[in-house]
Amino acid sequence: MPISANALVKRFMTYRWFNSPIFQRWAGVSPSLQEGKVPISIDLLVKRIKVDRCFSHPIFDNWAMSNPDPLTIAALFHQLQLFCSSTRQGWHFPTALKDLGLSVQGKLMTEIVDSESNHGSALAMMAGHIVNRSARRTICPNIGDQKAVERQLKEFSDSIFANSPGYNRDTGLTGQARQAVAVFERRKLSDRRSTYKNLGTTLALELVANQILIPGMKVCLVDSSLYGVTLDEPEMHYLLEHWGEIGAEQQHERKAVAAVATALNESTQADIVAGIDEFLVSLVRLLDVMNEALRASWLLRCCQSTCVCAR
């Protein structure tokens, strides 16, 4: 009796090695998935995202271990705050979903966008606070002034990243950060393909933010004890609001998964997967260049320590 393609796929997925990270990564970029030839479930999409290198990136552990200098911290926060700012803008994305008949998805995306409004000032306050604590003196005198803090962060970014290929002195963005930001500029488009790619990007973003970025920031800023801060401090409100089971990112992840799950089918999955890939590739490049700055800061500190000891 002939066996159907779907039955073959289901049997294939029962094999133990199918769930190995190496195979998941290979399966995630296979031409059949990109072309939409093999149906893919939301569970497999989530697994596919979780085996990306972003999920094992050492940047936050390295931050906690290297104890970077205030200049480097400020430069890293500048890259992070501009990247995060780009992810908060909904542009035409929620409306484009509704125009495609995806009113539920449009509502969920609107809720995510609305919940992220005004978070820029909280992130700037936390950044200024950490820079001051790291320096053990006041570098950012008015951490409640978002624009003032962001101007100072950019000045430090110019010092650290100025010689990086593709660095833009007007914005203070590295080439890698500009690529990551550009992914979210796609939300200004409202055509069908861009809209489904935006859905995939949002799914990957919320998974990474909830499970890697926010927990990682807690590790290097709070758990490391480098800066003597706690989540209860008003200056750390940004991290408190986003972290944990009742945090904003947990809610965003659930909404993103629900939105993609009901929109995922053979005709949409190729674009959704493409949106996932574009985001993950750009983010890991950004994390890599930030990690190099941490490494440079650590090496400089080691050299300075060695010189002192030699005297």
Tab-separated table of C-alpha atoms in Angstrom:
chain	number	residue	atom	x	y	z
A	1	MET	CA	0.000	0.000	0.000
A	2	PRO	CA	1.532	3.413	-1.000
A	3	ILE	CA	2.477	5.703	1.866
A	4	SER	CA	1.679	9.407	1.711
A	5	ALA	CA	4.298	12.155	1.944
A	6	ASN	CA	2.791	13.382	5.217
A	7	ALA	CA	3.010	9.920	6.729
A	8	LEU	CA	6.653	9.671	5.692
A	9	VAL	CA	7.417	13.021	7.306
A	10	LYS	CA	5.710	11.991	10.547
A	11	ARG	CA	7.627	8.697	10.645
A	12	PHE	CA	10.882	10.530	9.924
A	13	MET	CA	10.247	12.917	12.833
A	14	THR	CA	9.975	10.015	15.308
A	15	TYR	CA	13.634	9.078	14.896
A	16	ARG	CA	15.713	10.053	17.921
A	17	TRP	CA	18.427	11.900	16.004
A	18	PHE	CA	15.821	14.135	14.361
A	19	ASN	CA	15.759	16.273	17.526
A	20	SER	CA	19.543	16.681	17.713
A	21	PRO	CA	20.756	20.306	17.410
A	22	ILE	CA	22.979	19.511	14.413
A	23	PHE	CA	20.140	17.976	12.444
A	24	GLN	CA	17.675	20.668	13.499
A	25	ARG	CA	20.046	23.337	12.164
A	26	TRP	CA	20.486	21.466	8.877
A	27	ALA	CA	16.753	20.869	8.531
A	28	GLY	CA	16.007	24.491	9.245
A	29	VAL	CA	17.814	25.715	6.155
A	30	SER	CA	16.914	22.904	3.804
A	31	PRO	CA	15.585	23.986	0.395
A	32	SER	CA	12.380	21.996	0.924
A	33	LEU	CA	11.421	24.158	3.898
A	34	GLN	CA	12.386	27.380	2.163
A	35	GLU	CA	10.307	26.453	-0.864
A	36	GLY	CA	7.348	25.398	1.259
A	37	LYS	CA	7.333	21.815	-0.049
A	38	VAL	CA	7.212	20.100	3.342
A	39	PRO	CA	4.651	21.300	5.912
A	40	ILE	CA	6.310	22.614	9.061
A	41	SER	CA	4.689	22.994	12.470
A	42	ILE	CA	5.032	25.886	14.888
A	43	ASP	CA	6.788	23.550	17.317
A	44	LEU	CA	9.441	22.719	14.722
A	45	LEU	CA	9.857	26.405	13.887
A	46	VAL	CA	10.458	27.209	17.550
A	47	LYS	CA	12.969	24.362	17.870
A	48	ARG	CA	14.681	25.576	14.747
A	49	ILE	CA	15.113	29.059	16.224
A	50	LYS	CA	16.421	27.666	19.499
A	51	VAL	CA	19.322	25.845	17.832
A	52	ASP	CA	20.569	29.042	16.222
A	53	ARG	CA	23.930	30.342	17.445
A	54	CYS	CA	22.188	33.284	19.134
A	55	PHE	CA	20.940	30.881	21.792
A	56	SER	CA	24.446	29.781	22.733
A	57	HIS	CA	26.210	33.100	22.232
A	58	PRO	CA	28.741	33.805	25.002
A	59	ILE	CA	28.419	37.605	25.034
A	60	PHE	CA	26.608	37.976	28.353
A	61	ASP	CA	28.758	35.427	30.155
A	62	ASN	CA	31.824	37.155	28.735
A	63	TRP	CA	30.503	40.515	29.915
A	64	ALA	CA	30.098	39.156	33.443
A	65	MET	CA	33.535	37.566	33.370
A	66	SER	CA	35.510	40.405	31.757
A	67	ASN	CA	34.129	43.307	33.814
A	68	PRO	CA	34.407	45.781	30.908
A	69	ASP	CA	35.445	49.395	31.345
A	70	PRO	CA	32.751	52.138	31.461
A	71	LEU	CA	33.632	53.353	27.951
A	72	THR	CA	32.970	49.926	26.461
A	73	ILE	CA	29.775	49.470	28.476
A	74	ALA	CA	28.427	52.773	27.175
A	75	ALA	CA	29.337	51.866	23.588
A	76	LEU	CA	27.595	48.489	23.886
A	77	PHE	CA	24.493	50.074	25.362
A	78	HIS	CA	24.393	52.508	22.453
A	79	GLN	CA	24.251	49.626	19.974
A	80	LEU	CA	21.650	47.816	22.076
A	81	GLN	CA	19.379	50.799	22.637
A	82	LEU	CA	19.242	51.707	18.928
A	83	PHE	CA	18.606	48.083	17.987
A	84	CYS	CA	15.860	47.769	20.600
A	85	SER	CA	14.328	51.039	19.459
A	86	SER	CA	13.965	49.685	15.920
A	87	THR	CA	12.096	46.605	17.180
A	88	ARG	CA	9.443	48.675	18.996
A	89	GLN	CA	8.083	50.363	15.887
A	90	GLY	CA	5.078	48.648	14.346
A	91	TRP	CA	4.875	50.883	11.261
A	92	HIS	CA	2.463	49.282	8.741
A	93	PHE	CA	2.890	45.731	10.041
A	94	PRO	CA	-0.289	45.326	12.182
A	95	THR	CA	-2.447	47.013	9.541
A	96	ALA	CA	-0.917	44.912	6.754
A	97	LEU	CA	-1.864	41.765	8.675
A	98	LYS	CA	-5.448	42.924	8.972
A	99	ASP	CA	-5.529	43.761	5.258
A	100	LEU	CA	-4.594	40.128	4.553
A	101	GLY	CA	-7.541	38.979	6.653
A	102	LEU	CA	-5.337	38.184	9.647
A	103	SER	CA	-7.205	40.344	12.125
A	104	VAL	CA	-6.247	38.210	15.146
A	105	GLN	CA	-2.560	38.417	14.247
A	106	GLY	CA	-2.881	42.151	13.657
A	107	LYS	CA	-4.423	42.589	17.102
A	108	LEU	CA	-1.665	40.565	18.775
A	109	MET	CA	1.063	42.571	17.036
A	110	THR	CA	-0.634	45.831	18.030
A	111	GLU	CA	-0.674	44.679	21.658
A	112	ILE	CA	3.065	43.936	21.527
A	113	VAL	CA	3.846	47.301	19.937
A	114	ASP	CA	1.676	49.189	22.426
A	115	SER	CA	3.251	47.463	25.418
A	116	GLU	CA	6.731	48.499	24.245
A	117	SER	CA	5.931	52.199	23.953
A	118	ASN	CA	7.972	54.561	26.154
A	119	HIS	CA	10.480	51.858	27.077
A	120	GLY	CA	13.315	53.835	25.506
A	121	SER	CA	13.567	56.177	28.479
A	122	ALA	CA	13.714	53.260	30.935
A	123	LEU	CA	16.499	51.588	28.941
A	124	ALA	CA	18.471	54.854	28.796
A	125	MET	CA	18.095	55.289	32.559
A	126	MET	CA	19.380	51.770	33.211
A	127	ALA	CA	22.293	52.280	30.809
A	128	GLY	CA	23.325	55.547	32.456
A	129	HIS	CA	23.017	53.997	35.901
A	130	ILE	CA	25.231	51.024	34.993
A	131	VAL	CA	27.850	53.270	33.365
A	132	ASN	CA	27.984	55.421	36.509
A	133	ARG	CA	28.228	52.381	38.772
A	134	SER	CA	30.977	50.893	36.632
A	135	ALA	CA	32.998	54.130	36.695
A	136	ARG	CA	32.334	54.667	40.418
A	137	ARG	CA	31.738	58.295	39.560
A	138	THR	CA	29.121	60.286	37.683
A	139	ILE	CA	29.600	60.088	33.943
A	140	CYS	CA	25.915	60.415	33.055
A	141	PRO	CA	24.745	63.175	35.449
A	142	ASN	CA	21.070	63.122	34.538
A	143	ILE	CA	20.010	59.564	33.838
A	144	GLY	CA	16.383	60.672	33.707
A	145	ASP	CA	17.080	62.690	30.557
A	146	GLN	CA	16.847	60.118	27.775
A	147	LYS	CA	18.296	62.312	25.023
A	148	ALA	CA	21.211	63.446	27.187
A	149	VAL	CA	22.116	59.863	28.113
A	150	GLU	CA	21.834	58.684	24.517
A	151	ARG	CA	24.120	61.509	23.335
A	152	GLN	CA	26.743	60.418	25.847
A	153	LEU	CA	26.418	56.766	24.877
A	154	LYS	CA	26.999	57.725	21.251
A	155	GLU	CA	30.139	59.676	22.140
A	156	PHE	CA	31.582	56.574	23.772
A	157	SER	CA	30.445	54.434	20.848
A	158	ASP	CA	32.371	56.744	18.505
A	159	SER	CA	35.477	56.118	20.589
A	160	ILE	CA	35.144	52.336	20.669
A	161	PHE	CA	33.743	51.496	17.244
A	162	ALA	CA	34.916	54.410	15.063
A	163	ASN	CA	37.424	52.251	13.172
A	164	SER	CA	35.033	49.338	12.689
A	165	PRO	CA	34.184	48.631	9.022
A	166	GLY	CA	30.868	50.234	8.107
A	167	TYR	CA	30.620	52.379	11.236
A	168	ASN	CA	28.302	55.359	10.757
A	169	ARG	CA	29.354	58.400	12.762
A	170	ASP	CA	26.022	60.139	12.174
A	171	THR	CA	24.071	57.447	14.010
A	172	GLY	CA	26.866	55.765	15.948
A	173	LEU	CA	25.842	52.387	14.581
A	174	THR	CA	28.213	49.637	13.554
A	175	GLY	CA	27.623	48.041	10.174
A	176	GLN	CA	26.269	44.978	11.948
A	177	ALA	CA	23.817	47.033	14.029
A	178	ARG	CA	22.614	48.831	10.910
A	179	GLN	CA	21.896	45.477	9.282
A	180	ALA	CA	19.919	44.335	12.332
A	181	VAL	CA	17.952	47.584	12.381
A	182	ALA	CA	17.262	47.304	8.645
A	183	VAL	CA	15.395	44.020	9.192
A	184	PHE	CA	12.717	45.945	11.109
A	185	GLU	CA	12.532	48.665	8.464
A	186	ARG	CA	10.685	46.004	6.471
A	187	ARG	CA	7.684	46.723	8.695
A	188	LYS	CA	7.197	49.892	6.658
A	189	LEU	CA	6.182	47.681	3.730
A	190	SER	CA	2.701	46.215	3.455
A	191	ASP	CA	2.932	43.683	0.609
A	192	ARG	CA	2.011	40.075	1.309
A	193	ARG	CA	5.516	38.606	1.235
A	194	SER	CA	7.016	41.306	3.485
A	195	THR	CA	4.162	40.896	5.960
A	196	TYR	CA	4.701	37.159	6.376
A	197	LYS	CA	8.457	37.705	6.633
A	198	ASN	CA	7.715	40.221	9.390
A	199	LEU	CA	5.713	37.552	11.217
A	200	GLY	CA	8.707	35.215	11.137
A	201	THR	CA	11.039	37.970	12.277
A	202	THR	CA	8.732	38.820	15.179
A	203	LEU	CA	8.584	35.189	16.300
A	204	ALA	CA	12.377	34.913	16.337
A	205	LEU	CA	12.757	38.301	18.025
A	206	GLU	CA	10.413	37.514	20.891
A	207	LEU	CA	11.918	34.083	21.497
A	208	VAL	CA	15.441	35.498	21.567
A	209	ALA	CA	14.455	38.507	23.677
A	210	ASN	CA	12.602	36.447	26.265
A	211	GLN	CA	14.989	33.526	26.504
A	212	ILE	CA	18.398	35.059	25.714
A	213	LEU	CA	18.643	38.854	25.705
A	214	ILE	CA	16.725	39.735	28.872
A	215	PRO	CA	18.035	36.792	30.962
A	216	GLY	CA	21.524	37.541	29.636
A	217	MET	CA	21.298	41.175	30.696
A	218	LYS	CA	20.218	40.044	34.146
A	219	VAL	CA	23.244	37.741	34.341
A	220	CYS	CA	25.823	40.395	33.470
A	221	LEU	CA	24.206	43.407	35.127
A	222	VAL	CA	22.617	41.968	38.286
A	223	ASP	CA	23.723	38.406	38.998
A	224	SER	CA	27.397	39.200	38.351
A	225	SER	CA	27.405	41.679	41.272
A	226	LEU	CA	29.756	43.866	39.228
A	227	TYR	CA	27.627	46.961	39.703
A	228	GLY	CA	25.946	46.317	43.045
A	229	VAL	CA	22.452	46.703	41.615
A	230	THR	CA	19.179	44.844	42.176
A	231	LEU	CA	16.020	44.559	40.139
A	232	ASP	CA	14.155	46.508	42.816
A	233	GLU	CA	16.017	49.733	42.117
A	234	PRO	CA	13.989	52.324	40.153
A	235	GLU	CA	16.906	52.712	37.731
A	236	MET	CA	16.627	48.998	36.842
A	237	HIS	CA	12.902	49.145	36.069
A	238	TYR	CA	13.490	48.285	32.399
A	239	LEU	CA	14.983	44.916	33.259
A	240	LEU	CA	12.444	44.194	35.984
A	241	GLU	CA	9.524	44.871	33.644
A	242	HIS	CA	10.845	42.573	30.932
A	243	TRP	CA	12.248	39.684	32.966
A	244	GLY	CA	10.568	36.579	34.385
A	245	GLU	CA	7.384	34.599	34.000
A	246	ILE	CA	5.155	37.660	34.318
A	247	GLY	CA	7.521	39.968	32.434
A	248	ALA	CA	6.678	41.727	29.204
A	249	GLU	CA	8.880	39.477	27.067
A	250	GLN	CA	7.179	36.315	28.282
A	251	GLN	CA	3.824	37.757	27.211
A	252	HIS	CA	5.265	38.876	23.877
A	253	GLU	CA	6.650	35.420	23.150
A	254	ARG	CA	3.282	33.793	23.792
A	255	LYS	CA	1.521	36.263	21.520
A	256	ALA	CA	4.090	35.866	18.742
A	257	VAL	CA	3.841	32.062	18.871
A	258	ALA	CA	0.038	32.241	18.774
A	259	ALA	CA	0.101	34.670	15.840
A	260	VAL	CA	2.456	32.580	13.734
A	261	ALA	CA	0.846	29.249	14.621
A	262	THR	CA	-2.488	30.258	13.090
A	263	ALA	CA	-0.919	31.865	10.016
A	264	LEU	CA	1.533	29.071	9.210
A	265	ASN	CA	0.727	26.879	6.221
A	266	GLU	CA	2.362	25.584	3.058
A	267	SER	CA	1.816	28.851	1.198
A	268	THR	CA	3.212	31.112	3.946
A	269	GLN	CA	5.965	29.097	5.597
A	270	ALA	CA	8.725	29.968	3.106
A	271	ASP	CA	8.329	33.693	3.767
A	272	ILE	CA	7.994	33.161	7.525
A	273	VAL	CA	11.196	31.099	7.569
A	274	ALA	CA	12.965	33.731	5.436
A	275	GLY	CA	11.996	36.414	7.979
A	276	ILE	CA	13.344	34.276	10.801
A	277	ASP	CA	16.650	33.744	9.023
A	278	GLU	CA	17.170	37.401	8.156
A	279	PHE	CA	16.756	38.399	11.784
A	280	LEU	CA	18.901	35.653	13.302
A	281	VAL	CA	21.766	36.198	10.859
A	282	SER	CA	21.810	39.948	11.489
A	283	LEU	CA	21.534	39.589	15.275
A	284	VAL	CA	24.355	37.077	15.652
A	285	ARG	CA	26.626	39.388	13.654
A	286	LEU	CA	25.751	42.247	15.986
A	287	LEU	CA	26.426	40.094	19.042
A	288	ASP	CA	29.755	39.032	17.535
A	289	VAL	CA	31.002	42.598	17.057
A	290	MET	CA	29.873	43.527	20.574
A	291	ASN	CA	31.643	40.476	21.926
A	292	GLU	CA	34.848	41.577	20.193
A	293	ALA	CA	34.602	44.919	22.005
A	294	LEU	CA	34.342	43.038	25.306
A	295	ARG	CA	37.386	40.992	24.388
A	296	ALA	CA	39.367	44.124	23.537
A	297	SER	CA	38.389	45.691	26.858
A	298	TRP	CA	39.464	42.573	28.747
A	299	LEU	CA	42.798	42.367	26.910
A	300	LEU	CA	43.510	46.033	27.643
A	301	ARG	CA	42.770	45.480	31.320
A	302	CYS	CA	45.079	42.461	31.391
A	303	CYS	CA	47.870	44.446	29.743
A	304	GLN	CA	47.472	47.306	32.193
A	305	SER	CA	47.498	44.886	35.114
A	306	THR	CA	50.635	43.208	33.798
A	307	CYS	CA	52.406	46.546	33.401
A	308	VAL	CA	51.563	47.497	36.977
A	309	CYS	CA	52.847	44.189	38.270
A	310	ALA	CA	56.069	44.574	36.239
A	311	ARG	CA	56.862	47.778	38.070
